[in-house]
mmCIF file of C-alpha atoms in Angstrom:
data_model
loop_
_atom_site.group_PDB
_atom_site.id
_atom_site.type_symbol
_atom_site.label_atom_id
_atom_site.label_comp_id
_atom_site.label_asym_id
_atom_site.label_seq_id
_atom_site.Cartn_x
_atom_site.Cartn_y
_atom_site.Cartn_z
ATOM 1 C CA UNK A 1 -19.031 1.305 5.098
ATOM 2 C CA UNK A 2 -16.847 4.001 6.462
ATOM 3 C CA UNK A 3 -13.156 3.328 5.271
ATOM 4 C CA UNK A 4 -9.977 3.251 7.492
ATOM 5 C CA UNK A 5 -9.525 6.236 9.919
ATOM 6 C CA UNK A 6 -6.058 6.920 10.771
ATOM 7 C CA UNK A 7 -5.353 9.522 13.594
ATOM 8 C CA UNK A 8 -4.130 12.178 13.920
ATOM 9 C CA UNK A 9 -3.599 13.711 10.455
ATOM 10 C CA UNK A 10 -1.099 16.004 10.793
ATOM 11 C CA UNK A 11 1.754 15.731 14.081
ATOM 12 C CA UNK A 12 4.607 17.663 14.845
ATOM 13 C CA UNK A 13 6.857 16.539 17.568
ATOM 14 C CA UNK A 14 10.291 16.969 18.644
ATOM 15 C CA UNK A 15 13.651 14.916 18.431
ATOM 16 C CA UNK A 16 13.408 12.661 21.113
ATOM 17 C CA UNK A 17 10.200 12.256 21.986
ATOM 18 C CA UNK A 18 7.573 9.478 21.424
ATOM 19 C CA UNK A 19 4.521 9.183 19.292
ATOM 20 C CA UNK A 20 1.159 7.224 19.256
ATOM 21 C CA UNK A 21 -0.627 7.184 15.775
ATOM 22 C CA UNK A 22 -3.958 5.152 15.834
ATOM 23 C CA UNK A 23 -5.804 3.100 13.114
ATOM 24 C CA UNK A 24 -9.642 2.290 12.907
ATOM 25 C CA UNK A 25 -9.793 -0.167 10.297
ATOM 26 C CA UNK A 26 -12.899 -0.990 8.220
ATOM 27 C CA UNK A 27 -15.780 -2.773 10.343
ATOM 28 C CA UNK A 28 -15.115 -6.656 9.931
ATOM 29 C CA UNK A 29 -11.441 -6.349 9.055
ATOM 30 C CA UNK A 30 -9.132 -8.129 11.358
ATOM 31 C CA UNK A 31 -5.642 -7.988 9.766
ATOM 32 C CA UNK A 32 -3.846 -4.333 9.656
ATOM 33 C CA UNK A 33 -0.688 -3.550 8.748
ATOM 34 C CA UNK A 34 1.764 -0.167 9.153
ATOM 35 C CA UNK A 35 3.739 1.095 6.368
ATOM 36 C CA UNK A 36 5.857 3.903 6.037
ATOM 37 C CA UNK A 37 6.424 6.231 3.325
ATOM 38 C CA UNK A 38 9.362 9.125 2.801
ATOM 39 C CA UNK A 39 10.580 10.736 -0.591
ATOM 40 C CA UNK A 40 14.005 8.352 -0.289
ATOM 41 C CA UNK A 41 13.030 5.482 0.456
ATOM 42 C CA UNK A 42 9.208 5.135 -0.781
ATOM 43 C CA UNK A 43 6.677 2.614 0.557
ATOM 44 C CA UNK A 44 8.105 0.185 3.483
ATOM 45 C CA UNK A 45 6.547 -2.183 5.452
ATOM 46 C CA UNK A 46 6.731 -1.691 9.116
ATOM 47 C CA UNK A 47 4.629 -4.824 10.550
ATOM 48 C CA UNK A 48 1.291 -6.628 9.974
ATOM 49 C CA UNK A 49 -1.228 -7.259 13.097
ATOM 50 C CA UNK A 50 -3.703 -10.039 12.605
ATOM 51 C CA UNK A 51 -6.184 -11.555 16.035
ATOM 52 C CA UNK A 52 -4.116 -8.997 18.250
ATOM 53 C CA UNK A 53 -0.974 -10.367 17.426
ATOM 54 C CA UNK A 54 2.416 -9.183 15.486
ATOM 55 C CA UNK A 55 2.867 -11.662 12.635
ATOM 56 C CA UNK A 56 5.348 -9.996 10.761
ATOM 57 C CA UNK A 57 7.790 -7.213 10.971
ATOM 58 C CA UNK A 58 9.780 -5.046 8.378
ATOM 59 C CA UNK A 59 13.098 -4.044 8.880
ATOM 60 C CA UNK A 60 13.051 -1.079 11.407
ATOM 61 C CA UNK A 61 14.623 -0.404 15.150
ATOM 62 C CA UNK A 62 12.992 -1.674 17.851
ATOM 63 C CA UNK A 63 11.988 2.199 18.570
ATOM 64 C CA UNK A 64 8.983 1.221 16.167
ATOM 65 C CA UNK A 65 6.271 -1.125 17.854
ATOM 66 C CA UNK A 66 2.626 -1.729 17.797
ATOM 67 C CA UNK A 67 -0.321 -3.255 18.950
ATOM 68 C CA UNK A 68 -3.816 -4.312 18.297
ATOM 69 C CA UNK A 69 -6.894 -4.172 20.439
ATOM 70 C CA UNK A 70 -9.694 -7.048 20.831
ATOM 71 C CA UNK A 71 -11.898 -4.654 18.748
ATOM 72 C CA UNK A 72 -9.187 -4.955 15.565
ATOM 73 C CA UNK A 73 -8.356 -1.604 16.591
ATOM 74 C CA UNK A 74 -4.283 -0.655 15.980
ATOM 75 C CA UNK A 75 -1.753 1.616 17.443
ATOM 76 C CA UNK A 76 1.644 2.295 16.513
ATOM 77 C CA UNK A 77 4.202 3.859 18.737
ATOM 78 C CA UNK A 78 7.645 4.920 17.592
ATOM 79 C CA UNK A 79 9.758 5.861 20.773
ATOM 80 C CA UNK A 80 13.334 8.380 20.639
ATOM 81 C CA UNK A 81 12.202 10.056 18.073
ATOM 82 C CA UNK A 82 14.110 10.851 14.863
ATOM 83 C CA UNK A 83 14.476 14.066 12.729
ATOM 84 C CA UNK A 84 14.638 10.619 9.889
ATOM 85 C CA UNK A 85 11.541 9.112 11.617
ATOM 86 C CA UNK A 86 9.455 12.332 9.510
ATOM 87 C CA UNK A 87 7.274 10.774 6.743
ATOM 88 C CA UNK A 88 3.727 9.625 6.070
ATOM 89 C CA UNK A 89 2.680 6.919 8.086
ATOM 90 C CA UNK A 90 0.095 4.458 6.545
ATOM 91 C CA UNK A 91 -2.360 2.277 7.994
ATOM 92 C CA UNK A 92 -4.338 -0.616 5.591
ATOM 93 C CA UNK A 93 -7.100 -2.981 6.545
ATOM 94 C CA UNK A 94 -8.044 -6.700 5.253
ATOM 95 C CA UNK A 95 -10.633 -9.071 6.106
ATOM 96 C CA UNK A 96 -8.438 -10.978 6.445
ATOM 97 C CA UNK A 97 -4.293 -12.198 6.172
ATOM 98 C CA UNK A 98 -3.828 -11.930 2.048
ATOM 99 C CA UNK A 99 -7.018 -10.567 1.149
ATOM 100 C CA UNK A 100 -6.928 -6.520 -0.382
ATOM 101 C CA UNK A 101 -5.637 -3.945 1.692
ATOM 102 C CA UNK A 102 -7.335 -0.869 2.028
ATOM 103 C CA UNK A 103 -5.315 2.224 2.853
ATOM 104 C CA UNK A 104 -6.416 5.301 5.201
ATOM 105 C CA UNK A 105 -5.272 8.881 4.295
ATOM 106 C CA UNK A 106 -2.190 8.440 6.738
ATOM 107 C CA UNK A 107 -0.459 10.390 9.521
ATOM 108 C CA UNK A 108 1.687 13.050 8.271
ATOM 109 C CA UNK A 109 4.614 13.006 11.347
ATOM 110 C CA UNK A 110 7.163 16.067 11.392
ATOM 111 C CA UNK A 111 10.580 15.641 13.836
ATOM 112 C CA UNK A 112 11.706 18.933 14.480
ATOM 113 C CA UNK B 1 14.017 -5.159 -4.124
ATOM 114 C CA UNK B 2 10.787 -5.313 -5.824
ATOM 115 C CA UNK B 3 10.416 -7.718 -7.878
ATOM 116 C CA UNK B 4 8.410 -5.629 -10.613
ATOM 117 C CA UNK B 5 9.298 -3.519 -13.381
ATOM 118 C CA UNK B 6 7.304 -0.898 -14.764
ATOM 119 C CA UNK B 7 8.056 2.574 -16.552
ATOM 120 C CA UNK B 8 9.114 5.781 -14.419
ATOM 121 C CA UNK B 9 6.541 7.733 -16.310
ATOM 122 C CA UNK B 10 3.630 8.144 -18.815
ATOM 123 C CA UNK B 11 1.380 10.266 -20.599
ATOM 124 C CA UNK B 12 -2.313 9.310 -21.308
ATOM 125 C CA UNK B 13 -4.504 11.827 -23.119
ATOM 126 C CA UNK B 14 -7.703 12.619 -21.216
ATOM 127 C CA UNK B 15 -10.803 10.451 -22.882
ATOM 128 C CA UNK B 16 -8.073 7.520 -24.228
ATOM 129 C CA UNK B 17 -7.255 3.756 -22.500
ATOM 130 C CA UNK B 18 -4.023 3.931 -20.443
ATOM 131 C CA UNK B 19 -2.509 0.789 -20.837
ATOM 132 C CA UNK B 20 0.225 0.615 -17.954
ATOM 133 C CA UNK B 21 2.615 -2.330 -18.490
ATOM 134 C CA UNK B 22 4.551 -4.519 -16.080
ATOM 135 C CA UNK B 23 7.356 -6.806 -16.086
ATOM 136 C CA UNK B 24 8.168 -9.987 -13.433
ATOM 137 C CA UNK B 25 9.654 -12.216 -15.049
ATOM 138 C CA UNK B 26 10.516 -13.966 -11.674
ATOM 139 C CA UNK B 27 7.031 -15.251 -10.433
ATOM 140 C CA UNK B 28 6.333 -17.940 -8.655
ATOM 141 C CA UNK B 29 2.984 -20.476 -9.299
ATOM 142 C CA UNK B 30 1.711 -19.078 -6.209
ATOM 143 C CA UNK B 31 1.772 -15.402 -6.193
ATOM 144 C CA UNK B 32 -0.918 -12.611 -7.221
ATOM 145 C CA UNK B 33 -0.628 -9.517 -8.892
ATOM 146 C CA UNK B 34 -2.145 -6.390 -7.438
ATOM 147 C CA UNK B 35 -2.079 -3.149 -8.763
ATOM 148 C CA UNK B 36 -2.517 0.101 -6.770
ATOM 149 C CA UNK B 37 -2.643 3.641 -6.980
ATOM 150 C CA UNK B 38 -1.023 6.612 -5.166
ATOM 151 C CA UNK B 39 -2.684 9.796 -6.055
ATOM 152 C CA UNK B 40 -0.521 12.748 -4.534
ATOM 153 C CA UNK B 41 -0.222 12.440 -0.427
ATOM 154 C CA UNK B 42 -3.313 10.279 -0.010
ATOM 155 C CA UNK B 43 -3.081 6.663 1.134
ATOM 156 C CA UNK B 44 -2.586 3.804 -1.665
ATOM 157 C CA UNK B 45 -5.594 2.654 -3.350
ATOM 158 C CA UNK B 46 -6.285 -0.906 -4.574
ATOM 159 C CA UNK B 47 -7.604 -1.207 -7.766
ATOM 160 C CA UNK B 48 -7.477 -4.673 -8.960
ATOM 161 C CA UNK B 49 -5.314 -8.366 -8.719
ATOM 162 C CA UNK B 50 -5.190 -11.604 -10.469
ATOM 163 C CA UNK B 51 -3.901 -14.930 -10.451
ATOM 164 C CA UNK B 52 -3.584 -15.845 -13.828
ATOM 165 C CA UNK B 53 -6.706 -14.880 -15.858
ATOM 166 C CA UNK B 54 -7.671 -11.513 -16.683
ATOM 167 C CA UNK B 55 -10.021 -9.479 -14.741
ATOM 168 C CA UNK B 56 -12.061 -6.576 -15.092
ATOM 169 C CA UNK B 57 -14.067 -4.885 -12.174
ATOM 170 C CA UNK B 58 -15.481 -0.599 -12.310
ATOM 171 C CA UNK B 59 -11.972 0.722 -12.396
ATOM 172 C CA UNK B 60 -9.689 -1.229 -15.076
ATOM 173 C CA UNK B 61 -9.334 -4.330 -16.645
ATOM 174 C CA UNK B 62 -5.982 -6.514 -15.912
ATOM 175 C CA UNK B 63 -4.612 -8.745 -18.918
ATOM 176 C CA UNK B 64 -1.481 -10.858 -17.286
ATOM 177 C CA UNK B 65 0.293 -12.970 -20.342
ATOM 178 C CA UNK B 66 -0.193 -16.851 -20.577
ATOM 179 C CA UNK B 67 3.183 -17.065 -19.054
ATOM 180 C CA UNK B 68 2.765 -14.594 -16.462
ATOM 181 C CA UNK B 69 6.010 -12.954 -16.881
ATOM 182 C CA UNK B 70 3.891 -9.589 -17.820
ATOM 183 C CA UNK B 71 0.871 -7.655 -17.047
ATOM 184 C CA UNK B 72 -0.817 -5.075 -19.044
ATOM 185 C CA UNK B 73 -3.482 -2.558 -16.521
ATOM 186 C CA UNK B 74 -5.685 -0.796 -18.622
ATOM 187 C CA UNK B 75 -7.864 2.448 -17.709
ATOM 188 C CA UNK B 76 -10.534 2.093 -20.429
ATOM 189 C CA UNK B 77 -11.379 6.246 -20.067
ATOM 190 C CA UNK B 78 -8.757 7.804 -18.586
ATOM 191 C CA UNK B 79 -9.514 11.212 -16.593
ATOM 192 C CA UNK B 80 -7.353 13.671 -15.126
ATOM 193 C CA UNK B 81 -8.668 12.069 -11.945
ATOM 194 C CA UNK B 82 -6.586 9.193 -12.630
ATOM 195 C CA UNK B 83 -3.371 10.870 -12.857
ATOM 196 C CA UNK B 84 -1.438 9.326 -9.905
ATOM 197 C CA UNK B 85 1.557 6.917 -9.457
ATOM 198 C CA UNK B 86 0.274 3.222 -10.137
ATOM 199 C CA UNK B 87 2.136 0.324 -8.208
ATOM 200 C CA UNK B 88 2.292 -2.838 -9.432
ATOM 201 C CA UNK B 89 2.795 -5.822 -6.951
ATOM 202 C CA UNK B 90 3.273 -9.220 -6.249
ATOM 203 C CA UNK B 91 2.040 -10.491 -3.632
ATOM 204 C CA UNK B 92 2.455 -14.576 -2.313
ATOM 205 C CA UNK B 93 -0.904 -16.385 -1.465
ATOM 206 C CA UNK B 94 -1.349 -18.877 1.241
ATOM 207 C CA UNK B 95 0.457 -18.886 4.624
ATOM 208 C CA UNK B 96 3.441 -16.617 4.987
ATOM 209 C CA UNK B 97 4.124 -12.988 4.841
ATOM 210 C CA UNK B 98 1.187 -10.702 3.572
ATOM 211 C CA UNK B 99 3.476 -7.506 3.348
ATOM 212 C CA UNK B 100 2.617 -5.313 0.007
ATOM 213 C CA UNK B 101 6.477 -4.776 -0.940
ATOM 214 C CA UNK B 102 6.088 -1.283 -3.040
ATOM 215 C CA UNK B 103 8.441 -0.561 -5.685
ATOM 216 C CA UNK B 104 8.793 3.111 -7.650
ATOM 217 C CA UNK B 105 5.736 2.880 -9.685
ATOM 218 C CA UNK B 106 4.832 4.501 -12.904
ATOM 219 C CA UNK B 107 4.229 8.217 -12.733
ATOM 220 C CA UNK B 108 0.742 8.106 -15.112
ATOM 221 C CA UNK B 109 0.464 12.343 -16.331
ATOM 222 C CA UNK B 110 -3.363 12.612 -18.398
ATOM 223 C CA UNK B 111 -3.398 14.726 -19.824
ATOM 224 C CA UNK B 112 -6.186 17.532 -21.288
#
Protein backbone atom coordinates (compact mmCIF):
# COMPACT_ATOMS: atom_id res chain seq x y z
CA UNK A 1 0.00 0.00 0.00
CA UNK A 2 1.50 3.26 -1.01
CA UNK A 3 1.66 5.59 2.16
CA UNK A 4 0.39 9.25 2.42
CA UNK A 5 1.52 11.64 -0.41
CA UNK A 6 1.65 15.13 0.59
CA UNK A 7 2.24 17.80 -2.20
CA UNK A 8 4.27 19.77 -3.00
CA UNK A 9 7.49 19.07 -1.05
CA UNK A 10 9.23 21.99 -0.99
CA UNK A 11 7.21 25.82 -1.55
CA UNK A 12 8.42 29.13 -1.42
CA UNK A 13 5.99 31.93 -1.52
CA UNK A 14 5.79 35.42 -0.58
CA UNK A 15 4.25 37.51 2.39
CA UNK A 16 0.88 37.88 1.48
CA UNK A 17 0.02 35.48 -0.70
CA UNK A 18 -2.01 32.20 -0.44
CA UNK A 19 -1.10 28.58 -0.52
CA UNK A 20 -2.75 25.17 -1.42
CA UNK A 21 -0.86 22.06 0.01
CA UNK A 22 -2.62 18.70 -0.90
CA UNK A 23 -2.82 15.28 0.92
CA UNK A 24 -3.43 11.74 -0.67
CA UNK A 25 -4.01 9.68 2.21
CA UNK A 26 -3.57 5.88 2.31
CA UNK A 27 -6.27 3.92 0.11
CA UNK A 28 -9.25 3.12 2.60
CA UNK A 29 -8.46 5.88 5.08
CA UNK A 30 -11.19 8.34 5.61
CA UNK A 31 -10.14 10.56 8.56
CA UNK A 32 -7.02 13.10 7.89
CA UNK A 33 -5.83 15.55 9.89
CA UNK A 34 -3.22 18.79 9.36
CA UNK A 35 -0.59 19.53 11.77
CA UNK A 36 1.95 21.98 11.83
CA UNK A 37 5.41 21.90 12.91
CA UNK A 38 8.14 24.97 13.52
CA UNK A 39 11.39 24.90 15.76
CA UNK A 40 9.29 27.18 18.57
CA UNK A 41 6.48 25.86 18.87
CA UNK A 42 6.83 21.99 17.79
CA UNK A 43 3.96 19.74 16.66
CA UNK A 44 0.33 21.56 16.58
CA UNK A 45 -2.75 20.47 15.49
CA UNK A 46 -4.39 22.46 12.84
CA UNK A 47 -7.82 20.44 12.18
CA UNK A 48 -9.04 16.84 11.59
CA UNK A 49 -11.34 16.00 8.35
CA UNK A 50 -13.40 12.87 8.64
CA UNK A 51 -16.61 11.94 5.63
CA UNK A 52 -15.70 15.45 4.04
CA UNK A 53 -16.33 17.28 6.98
CA UNK A 54 -14.22 19.57 9.62
CA UNK A 55 -14.68 17.89 13.01
CA UNK A 56 -12.22 19.59 14.87
CA UNK A 57 -9.99 22.55 14.76
CA UNK A 58 -6.72 23.66 16.61
CA UNK A 59 -6.13 26.96 17.62
CA UNK A 60 -5.08 28.98 14.46
CA UNK A 61 -6.60 32.23 12.43
CA UNK A 62 -9.18 31.74 10.27
CA UNK A 63 -6.39 32.39 7.39
CA UNK A 64 -5.89 28.48 7.85
CA UNK A 65 -8.82 26.29 6.31
CA UNK A 66 -9.33 23.04 4.63
CA UNK A 67 -11.28 20.66 2.93
CA UNK A 68 -11.84 17.13 1.96
CA UNK A 69 -12.96 15.59 -1.28
CA UNK A 70 -15.60 12.57 -1.73
CA UNK A 71 -12.48 10.49 -2.64
CA UNK A 72 -10.91 11.19 1.18
CA UNK A 73 -8.70 13.36 -0.65
CA UNK A 74 -7.52 16.76 1.56
CA UNK A 75 -6.42 20.22 0.88
CA UNK A 76 -5.29 22.83 3.07
CA UNK A 77 -5.21 26.46 2.21
CA UNK A 78 -3.64 29.12 4.39
CA UNK A 79 -4.61 32.64 2.92
CA UNK A 80 -2.40 36.32 3.79
CA UNK A 81 0.41 34.69 4.14
CA UNK A 82 2.89 35.03 7.02
CA UNK A 83 6.75 35.31 7.17
CA UNK A 84 5.48 33.10 10.84
CA UNK A 85 3.23 30.86 8.66
CA UNK A 86 7.05 29.11 7.44
CA UNK A 87 7.27 25.54 8.88
CA UNK A 88 6.65 21.93 7.93
CA UNK A 89 3.27 21.18 7.25
CA UNK A 90 2.05 17.57 8.05
CA UNK A 91 -0.60 15.54 6.73
CA UNK A 92 -1.68 11.92 8.66
CA UNK A 93 -4.21 9.35 7.60
CA UNK A 94 -6.58 6.85 9.73
CA UNK A 95 -9.05 4.37 8.84
CA UNK A 96 -10.80 5.79 10.72
CA UNK A 97 -11.60 8.76 13.76
CA UNK A 98 -9.07 7.32 16.73
CA UNK A 99 -7.48 4.65 14.95
CA UNK A 100 -3.26 5.23 14.13
CA UNK A 101 -2.27 8.03 12.20
CA UNK A 102 0.07 7.69 9.58
CA UNK A 103 2.20 10.68 8.66
CA UNK A 104 3.42 11.77 4.99
CA UNK A 105 6.91 13.38 4.55
CA UNK A 106 5.22 16.95 4.77
CA UNK A 107 5.30 20.26 2.89
CA UNK A 108 8.23 22.27 3.67
CA UNK A 109 6.51 26.12 3.19
CA UNK A 110 9.06 29.19 3.12
CA UNK A 111 7.38 33.04 3.52
CA UNK A 112 9.77 35.26 2.14
CA UNK B 1 0.23 21.38 27.60
CA UNK B 2 1.01 17.85 27.06
CA UNK B 3 0.16 15.87 29.41
CA UNK B 4 3.40 13.56 29.20
CA UNK B 5 6.71 13.65 30.59
CA UNK B 6 9.63 12.13 29.21
CA UNK B 7 13.51 12.97 29.21
CA UNK B 8 14.99 15.80 26.81
CA UNK B 9 17.64 13.36 25.77
CA UNK B 10 19.34 9.89 25.70
CA UNK B 11 22.07 7.82 24.68
CA UNK B 12 21.62 4.13 23.59
CA UNK B 13 24.69 2.21 22.43
CA UNK B 14 24.24 0.66 18.99
CA UNK B 15 23.34 -3.35 19.45
CA UNK B 16 21.70 -2.57 23.27
CA UNK B 17 17.62 -2.21 24.31
CA UNK B 18 16.66 1.49 24.59
CA UNK B 19 14.29 1.63 27.18
CA UNK B 20 12.57 5.20 26.79
CA UNK B 21 10.46 6.06 29.87
CA UNK B 22 7.33 8.14 30.31
CA UNK B 23 5.47 9.80 32.94
CA UNK B 24 1.36 10.75 33.07
CA UNK B 25 0.44 10.58 36.05
CA UNK B 26 -2.89 12.33 35.03
CA UNK B 27 -4.70 9.61 32.86
CA UNK B 28 -7.93 9.05 32.53
CA UNK B 29 -9.71 5.20 32.33
CA UNK B 30 -10.30 5.98 28.84
CA UNK B 31 -7.26 7.14 27.12
CA UNK B 32 -4.41 5.26 25.03
CA UNK B 33 -0.91 5.65 24.87
CA UNK B 34 0.85 5.99 21.56
CA UNK B 35 4.28 6.40 20.98
CA UNK B 36 5.86 7.93 17.83
CA UNK B 37 8.91 8.79 16.23
CA UNK B 38 10.37 11.87 14.47
CA UNK B 39 13.49 11.02 12.66
CA UNK B 40 15.11 14.41 11.41
CA UNK B 41 12.57 16.47 8.90
CA UNK B 42 10.50 13.44 7.93
CA UNK B 43 6.87 13.08 8.98
CA UNK B 44 6.07 11.34 12.53
CA UNK B 45 6.02 7.71 12.57
CA UNK B 46 3.74 5.50 14.72
CA UNK B 47 5.26 2.83 16.33
CA UNK B 48 3.06 1.35 18.86
CA UNK B 49 -0.11 2.16 21.63
CA UNK B 50 -1.81 0.49 24.43
CA UNK B 51 -4.56 0.58 26.70
CA UNK B 52 -3.43 -0.99 29.63
CA UNK B 53 -1.54 -4.25 28.85
CA UNK B 54 1.70 -4.43 27.30
CA UNK B 55 2.27 -4.88 23.71
CA UNK B 56 4.85 -5.88 21.45
CA UNK B 57 4.59 -5.70 17.54
CA UNK B 58 8.20 -5.66 14.83
CA UNK B 59 9.39 -2.38 16.20
CA UNK B 60 9.30 -2.30 20.22
CA UNK B 61 7.62 -3.65 22.96
CA UNK B 62 5.44 -1.17 25.34
CA UNK B 63 5.29 -2.08 29.21
CA UNK B 64 2.67 0.65 30.81
CA UNK B 65 2.65 0.09 34.89
CA UNK B 66 -0.44 -1.59 36.62
CA UNK B 67 -1.43 1.87 37.53
CA UNK B 68 -0.84 3.46 34.35
CA UNK B 69 0.80 6.47 35.65
CA UNK B 70 4.09 5.27 33.54
CA UNK B 71 5.22 3.68 30.43
CA UNK B 72 8.45 2.12 29.65
CA UNK B 73 9.09 1.82 25.26
CA UNK B 74 11.70 -0.47 24.66
CA UNK B 75 13.85 -0.89 21.30
CA UNK B 76 15.04 -4.48 21.87
CA UNK B 77 18.27 -3.78 19.19
CA UNK B 78 18.77 -0.44 18.88
CA UNK B 79 20.47 0.87 15.48
CA UNK B 80 21.71 4.09 14.50
CA UNK B 81 18.59 3.98 12.34
CA UNK B 82 16.62 4.54 15.32
CA UNK B 83 18.17 7.62 16.45
CA UNK B 84 15.27 10.14 16.22
CA UNK B 85 13.06 12.13 18.70
CA UNK B 86 10.36 9.63 20.20
CA UNK B 87 6.91 11.22 21.27
CA UNK B 88 4.97 9.83 23.70
CA UNK B 89 1.12 10.51 23.68
CA UNK B 90 -2.09 10.22 25.07
CA UNK B 91 -4.62 10.02 23.19
CA UNK B 92 -8.74 9.75 24.44
CA UNK B 93 -10.76 6.80 22.86
CA UNK B 94 -14.34 6.94 21.93
CA UNK B 95 -16.22 10.01 20.60
CA UNK B 96 -14.50 13.34 20.93
CA UNK B 97 -11.40 14.93 19.69
CA UNK B 98 -8.83 12.58 17.86
CA UNK B 99 -6.03 15.34 17.77
CA UNK B 100 -2.36 13.73 18.55
CA UNK B 101 -1.33 16.68 21.08
CA UNK B 102 2.73 16.42 20.66
CA UNK B 103 4.84 17.38 23.43
CA UNK B 104 8.99 17.86 23.24
CA UNK B 105 9.90 14.30 23.06
CA UNK B 106 13.03 12.54 24.01
CA UNK B 107 16.01 13.23 21.81
CA UNK B 108 17.20 9.18 21.58
CA UNK B 109 21.39 9.66 20.26
CA UNK B 110 22.72 5.59 19.44
CA UNK B 111 25.27 5.53 19.41
CA UNK B 112 28.38 3.36 17.55
Amino acid sequence: KAGVTQTPRYLIKTRGQQVTLSCSPISGHRSVSWYQQTPGQGLQFLFEYFSETQRNKGNFPGRFSGRQFSNSRSEMNVSTLELGDSALYLCASSETRGTEAFFGQGTRLTVV
Amino acid sequence: DAKTTQPTSMDCAEGRAANLPCNHSTISGNEYVYWYRQIHSQGPQYIIHGLKNNETNEMASLIITEDRKSSTLILPHATLRDTAVYYCILRISGAGSYQLTFGKGTKLSVIP
